[in-house]
Amino acid sequence: MGRRHLAEHGASGLSLRAVAREVGMVSSAVYRYFPSRDDLLTALIIDAYDAVGECAENADESARDRGVAARWLNVCEAVRAWALANAHEYALIYGSPVPGYAAPEATIGPASRVPVVLLRLLADGVAGGEVVAGETAAMSRAVRSDFAQLRRTAAPSVPDAALSRAFAVWAQVLGTINLEMFGHLHNVIHDYDAFFTLQMRRACEFLAQGA
Amino acid sequence: MGRRHLAEHGASGLSLRAVAREVGMVSSAVYRYFPSRDDLLTALIIDAYDAVGECAENADESARDRGVAARWLNVCEAVRAWALANAHEYALIYGSPVPGYAAPEATIGPASRVPVVLLRLLADGVAGGEVVAGETAAMSRAVRSDFAQLRRTAAPSVPDAALSRAFAVWAQVLGTINLEMFGHLHNVIHDYDAFFTLQMRRACEFLAQGA
DNA sequence: TGTACATCAGTGAACGCGCGTTCACTGATGTAC
DNA sequence: TGTACATCAGTGAACGCGCGTTCACTGATGTAC
């Protein structure tokens, strides 16, 4: 059983005992694999990030023959689909932080898998001429330097305006998923699938064309 | 003391006992005011929605002499400022739902105060010619009917395309605040204030001008 | 103005529960000779 | 091939803690006569 199984089936409850229950273990047996609850939580978080990261990578890969906007859209849809299918894991990584728990450095790598996919795609789009720069808004030195850092590490040659749009779309993705999953669209929107697709299609076109 | 004080000072912990502690009461005294933990939670949620709603209304009011985009921006900034100043309340209403708690109907009204402000503003902008329609994307019958319903109740004469952009911006607002508050921008963005303003300025211009 | 009583806000002890963590243990599986 | 021992995965009881909830209570404040 062990770690693998824990990671696969756990996380529907945040407590160590709940995870143990779910895999049919007694709570103390978990300590054979994780020295404490926080380490278990860290493992679950990492596994969740890896799972959604892999989904995003696959979605990107499977739309290889299409344009950048369509590929972004595909990744966004994949992230939402994963979120819907794994509500607890989604809340664990993109919802409110668990009180009293501070994520260690080890989560940083897995956490950036989805953003890395999106930024690489964006960079490809810029290189291929599919993504236009658009007007660059006035921005503070601090933000400009953060964008420059991002350009150096994950999004070569992507102009500030396009990076800014990428953040906007990514925030919109998570914001829309949160609105939907946490009940804020209840009785307002009825066909969540169609709504999300509509919103994302426009967002991804805007991302590429700056309009 | 009582309800008022509870509502003002509570919510830094989600538990009834934590709330009681915070107002200097013994836990059983809370039952003088609320029949159960869930009712306490409901009251806290309503107070939080009302608080952020009032902030949004004030922000809108205080920018009365400016254009629609500037007023939206002002409201968005106010929501973020409230979120930063009231992190627990923010997580309570816009973060992951509390396990085992289902929000009753009584929260719907307060929950819609901010959206109502934004939609009214949008409708004013449309009426005054400040908000353009923009191209209407193809959308499913279900979404079209939801938008029509929204138009009837809160956003008279606002075209589908503008409503769609409003959802986009609102999702982006919450998404960006979540990214910031839940640690996803850690070591990526350093000047959160400047970053938020930059993003929102562009978003609000896009909202009004559809480009 | 003074006494008797009701109302009310809050106390404090107790309950059963799920939590994280520990510890001594069991019993199956693998390895050495 | 058979026995002796080490390793390992998991058990089960116990701990102290914070939780939501109950209940009988105290003591201050208001009201009636």
Tab-separated table of C-alpha atoms (C1' of nucleotides) in Angstrom:
chain	number	residue	atom	x	y	z
A	1	MET	CA	0.000	0.000	0.000
A	2	GLY	CA	1.934	2.996	1.261
A	3	ARG	CA	2.772	6.299	-0.199
A	4	ARG	CA	1.530	5.681	-3.705
A	5	HIS	CA	-1.852	4.511	-2.592
A	6	LEU	CA	-2.126	7.297	-0.067
A	7	ALA	CA	-1.412	9.841	-2.714
A	8	GLU	CA	-3.870	8.327	-5.122
A	9	HIS	CA	-6.794	7.899	-2.800
A	10	GLY	CA	-6.148	10.336	-0.005
A	11	ALA	CA	-6.967	13.975	0.269
A	12	SER	CA	-10.732	13.709	0.344
A	13	GLY	CA	-10.364	14.777	3.946
A	14	LEU	CA	-7.499	16.874	5.111
A	15	SER	CA	-6.852	15.009	8.332
A	16	LEU	CA	-4.284	12.309	8.697
A	17	ARG	CA	-6.923	10.051	10.191
A	18	ALA	CA	-9.269	10.674	7.270
A	19	VAL	CA	-6.557	9.800	4.779
A	20	ALA	CA	-5.693	6.675	6.759
A	21	ARG	CA	-9.348	5.676	6.846
A	22	GLU	CA	-9.651	6.134	3.128
A	23	VAL	CA	-6.849	3.737	2.355
A	24	GLY	CA	-8.096	1.274	4.969
A	25	MET	CA	-5.268	1.785	7.413
A	26	VAL	CA	-5.206	2.531	11.057
A	27	SER	CA	-4.056	6.093	11.700
A	28	SER	CA	-0.777	5.154	13.311
A	29	ALA	CA	0.283	3.191	10.241
A	30	VAL	CA	0.586	6.435	8.301
A	31	TYR	CA	3.631	7.228	10.418
A	32	ARG	CA	5.434	4.412	8.663
A	33	TYR	CA	5.418	6.676	5.563
A	34	PHE	CA	5.251	10.249	6.816
A	35	PRO	CA	6.842	11.601	9.971
A	36	SER	CA	3.955	13.981	10.681
A	37	ARG	CA	0.683	15.332	9.430
A	38	ASP	CA	2.403	18.270	7.788
A	39	ASP	CA	4.625	15.968	5.761
A	40	LEU	CA	1.594	13.993	4.664
A	41	LEU	CA	-0.085	17.246	3.675
A	42	THR	CA	2.985	18.315	1.758
A	43	ALA	CA	2.999	15.022	-0.144
A	44	LEU	CA	-0.686	15.377	-0.976
A	45	ILE	CA	-0.147	18.935	-2.171
A	46	ILE	CA	2.796	17.934	-4.312
A	47	ASP	CA	0.844	15.054	-5.804
A	48	ALA	CA	-2.077	17.380	-6.553
A	49	TYR	CA	0.188	19.905	-8.276
A	50	ASP	CA	1.817	17.115	-10.225
A	51	ALA	CA	-1.547	15.715	-11.247
A	52	VAL	CA	-2.905	18.998	-12.544
A	53	GLY	CA	0.489	19.783	-14.063
A	54	GLU	CA	0.469	16.537	-15.972
A	55	CYS	CA	-3.080	17.212	-17.171
A	56	ALA	CA	-1.982	20.588	-18.460
A	57	GLU	CA	1.053	19.134	-20.189
A	58	ASN	CA	-1.023	16.448	-21.855
A	59	ALA	CA	-3.653	18.940	-22.943
A	60	ASP	CA	-0.983	21.116	-24.462
A	61	GLU	CA	0.613	18.165	-26.183
A	62	SER	CA	-2.655	16.848	-27.562
A	63	ALA	CA	-3.414	20.197	-29.238
A	64	ARG	CA	0.042	20.535	-30.740
A	65	ASP	CA	-1.250	21.050	-34.249
A	66	ARG	CA	-3.441	24.004	-33.356
A	67	GLY	CA	-2.730	27.655	-32.719
A	68	VAL	CA	-1.555	29.156	-29.470
A	69	ALA	CA	-4.962	30.506	-28.457
A	70	ALA	CA	-6.573	27.111	-29.053
A	71	ARG	CA	-3.829	25.399	-27.104
A	72	TRP	CA	-4.199	27.783	-24.166
A	73	LEU	CA	-7.900	27.137	-24.271
A	74	ASN	CA	-7.275	23.425	-24.248
A	75	VAL	CA	-5.023	23.719	-21.210
A	76	CYS	CA	-7.557	25.908	-19.388
A	77	GLU	CA	-10.317	23.412	-20.070
A	78	ALA	CA	-8.088	20.591	-18.853
A	79	VAL	CA	-7.352	22.438	-15.625
A	80	ARG	CA	-11.041	22.997	-15.019
A	81	ALA	CA	-11.871	19.384	-15.827
A	82	TRP	CA	-9.249	18.231	-13.377
A	83	ALA	CA	-10.590	20.632	-10.749
A	84	LEU	CA	-14.135	19.342	-11.148
A	85	ALA	CA	-12.997	15.735	-10.980
A	86	ASN	CA	-10.733	16.361	-7.995
A	87	ALA	CA	-12.507	18.978	-5.953
A	88	HIS	CA	-10.661	18.279	-2.724
A	89	GLU	CA	-7.257	18.314	-4.316
A	90	TYR	CA	-8.144	21.509	-6.132
A	91	ALA	CA	-9.243	23.202	-2.917
A	92	LEU	CA	-6.059	21.954	-1.292
A	93	ILE	CA	-3.807	23.749	-3.752
A	94	TYR	CA	-5.886	26.663	-5.050
A	95	GLY	CA	-8.329	27.246	-2.192
A	96	SER	CA	-7.719	28.872	1.162
A	97	PRO	CA	-4.543	27.636	2.809
A	98	VAL	CA	-4.815	25.033	5.561
A	99	PRO	CA	-4.634	26.868	8.911
A	100	GLY	CA	-1.366	26.306	10.702
A	101	TYR	CA	0.338	24.773	7.697
A	102	ALA	CA	3.076	26.496	5.750
A	103	ALA	CA	3.999	24.933	2.418
A	104	PRO	CA	7.699	24.073	2.232
A	105	GLU	CA	10.012	24.824	-0.674
A	106	ALA	CA	9.505	21.341	-2.087
A	107	THR	CA	6.091	22.361	-3.391
A	108	ILE	CA	7.426	25.175	-5.556
A	109	GLY	CA	8.572	23.014	-8.460
A	110	PRO	CA	5.347	21.017	-8.843
A	111	ALA	CA	3.301	24.191	-8.277
A	112	SER	CA	4.841	25.825	-11.300
A	113	ARG	CA	4.184	23.056	-13.799
A	114	VAL	CA	0.950	24.545	-15.118
A	115	PRO	CA	2.285	28.106	-15.329
A	116	VAL	CA	5.395	26.780	-17.061
A	117	VAL	CA	3.280	25.068	-19.703
A	118	LEU	CA	1.311	28.255	-20.304
A	119	LEU	CA	4.354	30.478	-20.438
A	120	ARG	CA	6.241	28.203	-22.778
A	121	LEU	CA	3.228	28.155	-25.049
A	122	LEU	CA	3.063	31.926	-24.907
A	123	ALA	CA	6.733	32.197	-25.764
A	124	ASP	CA	6.219	29.857	-28.726
A	125	GLY	CA	3.348	32.059	-29.851
A	126	VAL	CA	5.492	35.159	-29.671
A	127	ALA	CA	8.293	33.454	-31.569
A	128	GLY	CA	5.884	32.253	-34.231
A	129	GLY	CA	4.165	35.615	-34.586
A	130	GLU	CA	0.840	34.341	-33.337
A	131	VAL	CA	0.959	36.452	-30.201
A	132	VAL	CA	1.175	40.182	-30.758
A	133	ALA	CA	2.838	42.476	-28.264
A	134	GLY	CA	0.034	44.987	-27.909
A	135	GLU	CA	0.448	48.293	-26.153
A	136	THR	CA	2.653	48.254	-23.117
A	137	ALA	CA	1.022	49.986	-20.181
A	138	ALA	CA	3.058	52.169	-17.905
A	139	MET	CA	4.284	49.978	-15.078
A	140	SER	CA	6.372	50.407	-12.001
A	141	ARG	CA	10.030	49.492	-11.927
A	142	ALA	CA	9.277	46.601	-9.532
A	143	VAL	CA	6.742	44.951	-11.804
A	144	ARG	CA	8.914	45.520	-14.855
A	145	SER	CA	11.776	43.763	-13.122
A	146	ASP	CA	9.547	40.856	-12.068
A	147	PHE	CA	8.412	40.478	-15.650
A	148	ALA	CA	12.014	40.594	-16.816
A	149	GLN	CA	12.894	37.849	-14.354
A	150	LEU	CA	10.004	35.760	-15.636
A	151	ARG	CA	11.191	36.326	-19.182
A	152	ARG	CA	14.634	35.090	-18.214
A	153	THR	CA	13.410	31.910	-16.524
A	154	ALA	CA	10.276	30.789	-18.296
A	155	ALA	CA	9.074	32.989	-21.113
A	156	PRO	CA	11.907	34.050	-23.417
A	157	SER	CA	11.232	37.141	-25.517
A	158	VAL	CA	7.660	37.571	-24.324
A	159	PRO	CA	6.956	41.298	-24.070
A	160	ASP	CA	5.582	42.823	-20.854
A	161	ALA	CA	2.143	43.434	-22.313
A	162	ALA	CA	1.748	39.782	-23.264
A	163	LEU	CA	2.959	38.631	-19.844
A	164	SER	CA	0.447	40.942	-18.256
A	165	ARG	CA	-2.319	39.437	-20.380
A	166	ALA	CA	-1.140	35.948	-19.447
A	167	PHE	CA	-1.478	36.757	-15.758
A	168	ALA	CA	-4.910	38.183	-16.473
A	169	VAL	CA	-6.090	35.048	-18.219
A	170	TRP	CA	-4.580	32.726	-15.633
A	171	ALA	CA	-6.254	34.700	-12.830
A	172	GLN	CA	-9.470	34.574	-14.789
A	173	VAL	CA	-9.196	30.800	-15.170
A	174	LEU	CA	-8.767	30.226	-11.451
A	175	GLY	CA	-11.284	32.927	-10.604
A	176	THR	CA	-13.922	31.417	-12.857
A	177	ILE	CA	-13.299	27.911	-11.538
A	178	ASN	CA	-13.538	29.231	-7.977
A	179	LEU	CA	-16.757	31.094	-8.699
A	180	GLU	CA	-18.212	27.940	-10.146
A	181	MET	CA	-16.932	25.428	-7.606
A	182	PHE	CA	-17.479	27.514	-4.517
A	183	GLY	CA	-21.071	28.279	-5.391
A	184	HIS	CA	-20.930	31.910	-6.470
A	185	LEU	CA	-22.606	31.233	-9.803
A	186	HIS	CA	-25.422	29.279	-8.221
A	187	ASN	CA	-28.731	30.310	-9.784
A	188	VAL	CA	-26.904	32.833	-11.940
A	189	ILE	CA	-25.273	30.580	-14.498
A	190	HIS	CA	-26.783	27.204	-15.242
A	191	ASP	CA	-24.637	25.678	-17.955
A	192	TYR	CA	-21.217	25.897	-16.372
A	193	ASP	CA	-19.472	24.059	-19.193
A	194	ALA	CA	-20.750	26.390	-21.882
A	195	PHE	CA	-20.118	29.435	-19.716
A	196	PHE	CA	-16.526	28.480	-19.006
A	197	THR	CA	-15.793	27.723	-22.631
A	198	LEU	CA	-17.362	30.977	-23.773
A	199	GLN	CA	-15.339	32.981	-21.276
A	200	MET	CA	-12.097	31.196	-21.980
A	201	ARG	CA	-12.374	31.347	-25.717
A	202	ARG	CA	-12.639	35.105	-25.534
A	203	ALA	CA	-9.871	35.301	-22.951
A	204	CYS	CA	-7.465	33.221	-25.000
A	205	GLU	CA	-8.119	35.200	-28.137
A	206	PHE	CA	-7.501	38.346	-26.157
A	207	LEU	CA	-4.293	36.838	-24.843
A	208	ALA	CA	-2.954	36.235	-28.327
A	209	GLN	CA	-4.276	39.263	-30.124
A	210	GLY	CA	-4.285	41.839	-27.366
A	211	ALA	CA	-7.836	42.821	-28.194
B	1	MET	CA	-21.516	42.566	23.741
B	2	GLY	CA	-23.449	39.964	21.815
B	3	ARG	CA	-24.070	39.629	18.139
B	4	ARG	CA	-22.645	42.951	17.085
B	5	HIS	CA	-19.387	42.449	18.877
B	6	LEU	CA	-19.157	38.875	17.712
B	7	ALA	CA	-19.600	39.934	14.157
B	8	GLU	CA	-17.059	42.681	14.470
B	9	HIS	CA	-14.323	40.742	16.164
B	10	GLY	CA	-15.045	37.159	15.342
B	11	ALA	CA	-14.070	35.083	12.382
B	12	SER	CA	-10.337	35.014	12.941
B	13	GLY	CA	-10.916	31.379	13.734
B	14	LEU	CA	-13.771	29.493	12.252
B	15	SER	CA	-14.712	27.614	15.404
B	16	LEU	CA	-17.415	28.711	17.763
B	17	ARG	CA	-14.959	28.430	20.622
B	18	ALA	CA	-12.412	30.591	18.825
B	19	VAL	CA	-15.001	33.268	18.182
B	20	ALA	CA	-16.102	33.120	21.832
B	21	ARG	CA	-12.495	33.396	22.968
B	22	GLU	CA	-11.939	36.402	20.771
B	23	VAL	CA	-14.788	38.349	22.319
B	24	GLY	CA	-13.796	37.229	25.804
B	25	MET	CA	-16.746	34.941	26.405
B	26	VAL	CA	-17.007	31.382	27.506
B	27	SER	CA	-18.052	29.139	24.633
B	28	SER	CA	-21.479	28.314	26.014
B	29	ALA	CA	-22.419	32.002	26.166
B	30	VAL	CA	-22.458	32.105	22.377
B	31	TYR	CA	-25.583	29.977	22.509
B	32	ARG	CA	-27.391	32.950	24.009
B	33	TYR	CA	-27.096	34.532	20.537
B	34	PHE	CA	-26.868	31.699	18.046
B	35	PRO	CA	-28.623	28.357	18.274
B	36	SER	CA	-25.685	26.474	16.738
B	37	ARG	CA	-22.299	26.785	15.158
B	38	ASP	CA	-23.786	26.832	11.695
B	39	ASP	CA	-25.970	29.814	12.566
B	40	LEU	CA	-22.948	31.616	13.953
B	41	LEU	CA	-21.084	30.839	10.753
B	42	THR	CA	-23.981	32.119	8.679
B	43	ALA	CA	-24.000	35.369	10.629
B	44	LEU	CA	-20.260	35.781	10.148
B	45	ILE	CA	-20.581	35.115	6.433
B	46	ILE	CA	-23.408	37.592	6.081
B	47	ASP	CA	-21.471	40.215	8.000
B	48	ALA	CA	-18.448	39.620	5.795
B	49	TYR	CA	-20.485	39.969	2.611
B	50	ASP	CA	-22.087	43.100	3.987
B	51	ALA	CA	-18.732	44.549	4.938
B	52	VAL	CA	-17.167	44.036	1.530
B	53	GLY	CA	-20.412	45.110	-0.102
B	54	GLU	CA	-20.393	48.354	1.800
B	55	CYS	CA	-16.759	48.936	0.860
B	56	ALA	CA	-17.634	48.453	-2.784
B	57	GLU	CA	-20.619	50.792	-2.567
B	58	ASN	CA	-18.538	53.476	-0.885
B	59	ALA	CA	-15.754	53.101	-3.418
B	60	ASP	CA	-18.238	53.467	-6.235
B	61	GLU	CA	-19.835	56.480	-4.594
B	62	SER	CA	-16.540	58.206	-3.919
B	63	ALA	CA	-15.540	57.996	-7.593
B	64	ARG	CA	-18.895	59.267	-8.835
B	65	ASP	CA	-17.356	62.034	-10.909
B	66	ARG	CA	-15.126	59.719	-12.901
B	67	GLY	CA	-15.733	57.407	-15.848
B	68	VAL	CA	-17.051	53.882	-15.648
B	69	ALA	CA	-13.676	52.221	-16.112
B	70	ALA	CA	-12.175	54.347	-13.344
B	71	ARG	CA	-15.071	53.577	-11.065
B	72	TRP	CA	-14.806	49.848	-11.697
B	73	LEU	CA	-11.126	50.115	-10.964
B	74	ASN	CA	-11.897	51.941	-7.747
B	75	VAL	CA	-14.312	49.218	-6.661
B	76	CYS	CA	-11.828	46.469	-7.523
B	77	GLU	CA	-9.125	48.195	-5.511
B	78	ALA	CA	-11.532	48.571	-2.597
B	79	VAL	CA	-12.405	44.884	-2.672
B	80	ARG	CA	-8.751	43.959	-2.648
B	81	ALA	CA	-7.993	46.392	0.173
B	82	TRP	CA	-10.826	44.905	2.197
B	83	ALA	CA	-9.556	41.391	1.474
B	84	LEU	CA	-6.051	42.244	2.616
B	85	ALA	CA	-7.341	43.910	5.779
B	86	ASN	CA	-9.764	41.076	6.541
B	87	ALA	CA	-8.014	37.954	5.357
B	88	HIS	CA	-10.090	35.526	7.416
B	89	GLU	CA	-13.400	37.023	6.384
B	90	TYR	CA	-12.261	37.024	2.787
B	91	ALA	CA	-11.304	33.352	2.944
B	92	LEU	CA	-14.642	32.661	4.607
B	93	ILE	CA	-16.646	34.017	1.704
B	94	TYR	CA	-14.381	33.646	-1.336
B	95	GLY	CA	-12.118	30.779	-0.292
B	96	SER	CA	-12.873	27.085	-0.102
B	97	PRO	CA	-16.175	26.349	1.566
B	98	VAL	CA	-16.173	25.215	5.189
B	99	PRO	CA	-16.482	21.402	5.202
B	100	GLY	CA	-19.895	20.228	6.330
B	101	TYR	CA	-21.457	23.662	6.104
B	102	ALA	CA	-23.993	24.644	3.474
B	103	ALA	CA	-24.760	28.341	3.175
B	104	PRO	CA	-28.477	29.041	3.612
B	105	GLU	CA	-30.566	31.304	1.383
B	106	ALA	CA	-30.100	34.216	3.769
B	107	THR	CA	-26.577	34.730	2.461
B	108	ILE	CA	-27.654	35.296	-1.123
B	109	GLY	CA	-28.697	38.922	-0.719
B	110	PRO	CA	-25.544	40.114	1.043
B	111	ALA	CA	-23.431	38.007	-1.322
B	112	SER	CA	-24.713	39.900	-4.306
B	113	ARG	CA	-23.998	43.415	-3.077
B	114	VAL	CA	-20.637	43.714	-4.807
B	115	PRO	CA	-21.815	42.209	-8.100
B	116	VAL	CA	-24.859	44.476	-7.973
B	117	VAL	CA	-22.648	47.546	-7.643
B	118	LEU	CA	-20.527	46.435	-10.577
B	119	LEU	CA	-23.470	45.571	-12.793
B	120	ARG	CA	-25.287	48.808	-12.058
B	121	LEU	CA	-22.150	50.687	-12.930
B	122	LEU	CA	-21.840	48.726	-16.139
B	123	ALA	CA	-25.454	49.485	-17.028
B	124	ASP	CA	-24.817	53.182	-16.385
B	125	GLY	CA	-21.820	52.983	-18.669
B	126	VAL	CA	-23.835	51.392	-21.419
B	127	ALA	CA	-26.589	53.972	-21.025
B	128	GLY	CA	-24.057	56.806	-21.114
B	129	GLY	CA	-22.206	55.407	-24.114
B	130	GLU	CA	-19.006	54.824	-22.197
B	131	VAL	CA	-19.228	51.053	-22.523
B	132	VAL	CA	-19.268	49.717	-26.052
B	133	ALA	CA	-20.988	46.474	-26.945
B	134	GLY	CA	-18.118	44.855	-28.779
B	135	GLU	CA	-18.525	41.724	-30.843
B	136	THR	CA	-20.936	39.171	-29.475
B	137	ALA	CA	-19.437	35.721	-29.447
B	138	ALA	CA	-21.519	32.733	-30.365
B	139	MET	CA	-23.001	31.370	-27.177
B	140	SER	CA	-25.279	28.557	-26.195
B	141	ARG	CA	-28.943	29.095	-25.590
B	142	ALA	CA	-28.493	28.376	-21.855
B	143	VAL	CA	-25.877	31.073	-21.360
B	144	ARG	CA	-27.823	33.530	-23.475
B	145	SER	CA	-30.845	32.987	-21.284
B	146	ASP	CA	-28.808	33.402	-18.092
B	147	PHE	CA	-27.451	36.677	-19.443
B	148	ALA	CA	-30.978	37.771	-20.329
B	149	GLN	CA	-32.109	36.993	-16.792
B	150	LEU	CA	-29.218	39.017	-15.421
B	151	ARG	CA	-30.144	41.887	-17.706
B	152	ARG	CA	-33.683	41.791	-16.373
B	153	THR	CA	-32.705	41.809	-12.714
B	154	ALA	CA	-29.496	43.778	-12.389
B	155	ALA	CA	-28.049	45.116	-15.595
B	156	PRO	CA	-30.679	46.712	-17.826
B	157	SER	CA	-29.742	47.012	-21.509
B	158	VAL	CA	-26.250	45.629	-21.065
B	159	PRO	CA	-25.413	43.542	-24.135
B	160	ASP	CA	-24.198	39.964	-23.818
B	161	ALA	CA	-20.671	40.805	-24.848
B	162	ALA	CA	-20.357	43.400	-22.091
B	163	LEU	CA	-21.806	41.026	-19.497
B	164	SER	CA	-19.318	38.421	-20.587
B	165	ARG	CA	-16.497	40.917	-20.129
B	166	ALA	CA	-17.863	41.843	-16.701
B	167	PHE	CA	-17.719	38.203	-15.593
B	168	ALA	CA	-14.223	38.019	-16.978
B	169	VAL	CA	-13.045	41.030	-15.016
B	170	TRP	CA	-14.780	39.955	-11.819
B	171	ALA	CA	-13.232	36.483	-12.068
B	172	GLN	CA	-9.895	38.142	-12.717
B	173	VAL	CA	-10.282	40.329	-9.641
B	174	LEU	CA	-10.973	37.384	-7.359
B	175	GLY	CA	-8.414	35.236	-9.128
B	176	THR	CA	-5.695	37.828	-8.742
B	177	ILE	CA	-6.535	38.417	-5.078
B	178	ASN	CA	-6.480	34.668	-4.488
B	179	LEU	CA	-3.163	34.259	-6.265
B	180	GLU	CA	-1.727	37.016	-4.124
B	181	MET	CA	-3.273	36.065	-0.779
B	182	PHE	CA	-2.857	32.322	-1.062
B	183	GLY	CA	0.816	32.581	-1.924
B	184	HIS	CA	0.898	31.747	-5.616
B	185	LEU	CA	2.738	34.920	-6.544
B	186	HIS	CA	5.389	34.398	-3.890
B	187	ASN	CA	8.823	35.137	-5.327
B	188	VAL	CA	7.245	35.851	-8.700
B	189	ILE	CA	5.686	39.243	-8.087
B	190	HIS	CA	7.116	41.496	-5.403
B	191	ASP	CA	5.095	44.686	-5.546
B	192	TYR	CA	1.594	43.314	-5.186
B	193	ASP	CA	-0.030	46.753	-5.063
B	194	ALA	CA	1.497	47.892	-8.313
B	195	PHE	CA	0.855	44.547	-9.953
B	196	PHE	CA	-2.827	44.534	-9.010
B	197	THR	CA	-3.340	48.095	-10.168
B	198	LEU	CA	-1.590	47.432	-13.452
B	199	GLN	CA	-3.686	44.362	-14.121
B	200	MET	CA	-6.941	45.971	-13.107
B	201	ARG	CA	-6.407	49.139	-15.049
B	202	ARG	CA	-6.037	47.125	-18.212
B	203	ALA	CA	-8.951	44.879	-17.300
B	204	CYS	CA	-11.301	47.784	-16.629
B	205	GLU	CA	-10.361	49.515	-19.841
B	206	PHE	CA	-11.001	46.275	-21.660
B	207	LEU	CA	-14.339	45.993	-19.917
B	208	ALA	CA	-15.475	49.383	-21.176
B	209	GLN	CA	-13.912	49.389	-24.597
B	210	GLY	CA	-14.007	45.728	-25.497
B	211	ALA	CA	-10.384	45.818	-26.604
C	1	DT	C1'	-38.652	54.675	48.763
C	2	DG	C1'	-38.233	49.896	49.650
C	3	DT	C1'	-39.033	45.142	48.936
C	4	DA	C1'	-40.094	40.833	45.883
C	5	DC	C1'	-39.736	38.842	41.871
C	6	DA	C1'	-38.763	38.084	36.872
C	7	DT	C1'	-35.607	38.653	33.199
C	8	DC	C1'	-31.370	38.337	31.209
C	9	DA	C1'	-26.218	37.825	30.109
C	10	DG	C1'	-22.859	35.130	31.056
C	11	DT	C1'	-20.291	31.134	33.952
C	12	DG	C1'	-18.262	26.662	34.604
C	13	DA	C1'	-18.344	21.874	34.582
C	14	DA	C1'	-19.281	18.072	31.902
C	15	DC	C1'	-20.383	15.013	27.701
C	16	DG	C1'	-18.811	12.551	23.563
C	17	DC	C1'	-16.131	13.105	19.396
C	18	DG	C1'	-12.250	13.398	16.050
C	19	DC	C1'	-7.823	14.949	15.910
C	20	DG	C1'	-2.291	14.180	15.878
C	21	DT	C1'	0.962	11.434	17.996
C	22	DT	C1'	3.356	7.586	20.920
C	23	DC	C1'	4.282	3.035	21.884
C	24	DA	C1'	4.573	-1.777	22.564
C	25	DC	C1'	2.955	-5.370	19.810
C	26	DT	C1'	2.021	-8.979	15.924
C	27	DG	C1'	2.568	-11.557	12.120
C	28	DA	C1'	4.089	-12.088	7.465
C	29	DT	C1'	8.136	-11.978	4.342
C	30	DG	C1'	12.857	-12.322	3.262
C	31	DT	C1'	17.767	-13.851	4.287
C	32	DA	C1'	21.709	-16.750	6.322
C	33	DC	C1'	23.489	-20.838	7.352
D	1	DT	C1'	15.385	-28.564	2.621
D	2	DG	C1'	14.866	-26.810	7.166
D	3	DT	C1'	15.589	-23.842	10.955
D	4	DA	C1'	16.832	-19.111	13.214
D	5	DC	C1'	16.689	-14.608	12.918
D	6	DA	C1'	16.054	-9.830	11.079
D	7	DT	C1'	13.181	-6.745	8.613
D	8	DC	C1'	9.086	-4.688	7.688
D	9	DA	C1'	4.021	-3.247	7.269
D	10	DG	C1'	0.506	-2.628	9.888
D	11	DT	C1'	-2.377	-3.096	14.601
D	12	DG	C1'	-4.592	-1.418	18.699
D	13	DA	C1'	-4.664	0.937	22.867
D	14	DA	C1'	-3.702	5.095	24.936
D	15	DC	C1'	-2.458	10.214	25.655
D	16	DG	C1'	-3.850	15.085	25.679
D	17	DC	C1'	-6.228	18.539	23.015
D	18	DG	C1'	-9.884	21.470	20.883
D	19	DC	C1'	-14.235	20.989	19.210
D	20	DG	C1'	-19.753	21.583	19.503
D	21	DT	C1'	-23.231	21.203	22.723
D	22	DT	C1'	-25.948	20.614	27.341
D	23	DC	C1'	-27.146	22.016	31.698
D	24	DA	C1'	-27.640	23.780	36.202
D	25	DC	C1'	-26.011	27.864	38.118
D	26	DT	C1'	-25.011	32.978	39.432
D	27	DG	C1'	-25.425	37.581	39.813
D	28	DA	C1'	-26.693	41.957	37.894
D	29	DT	C1'	-30.534	44.750	36.001
D	30	DG	C1'	-35.198	45.972	35.402
D	31	DT	C1'	-40.228	46.011	36.849
D	32	DA	C1'	-44.449	45.793	40.044
D	33	DC	C1'	-46.499	46.977	43.903
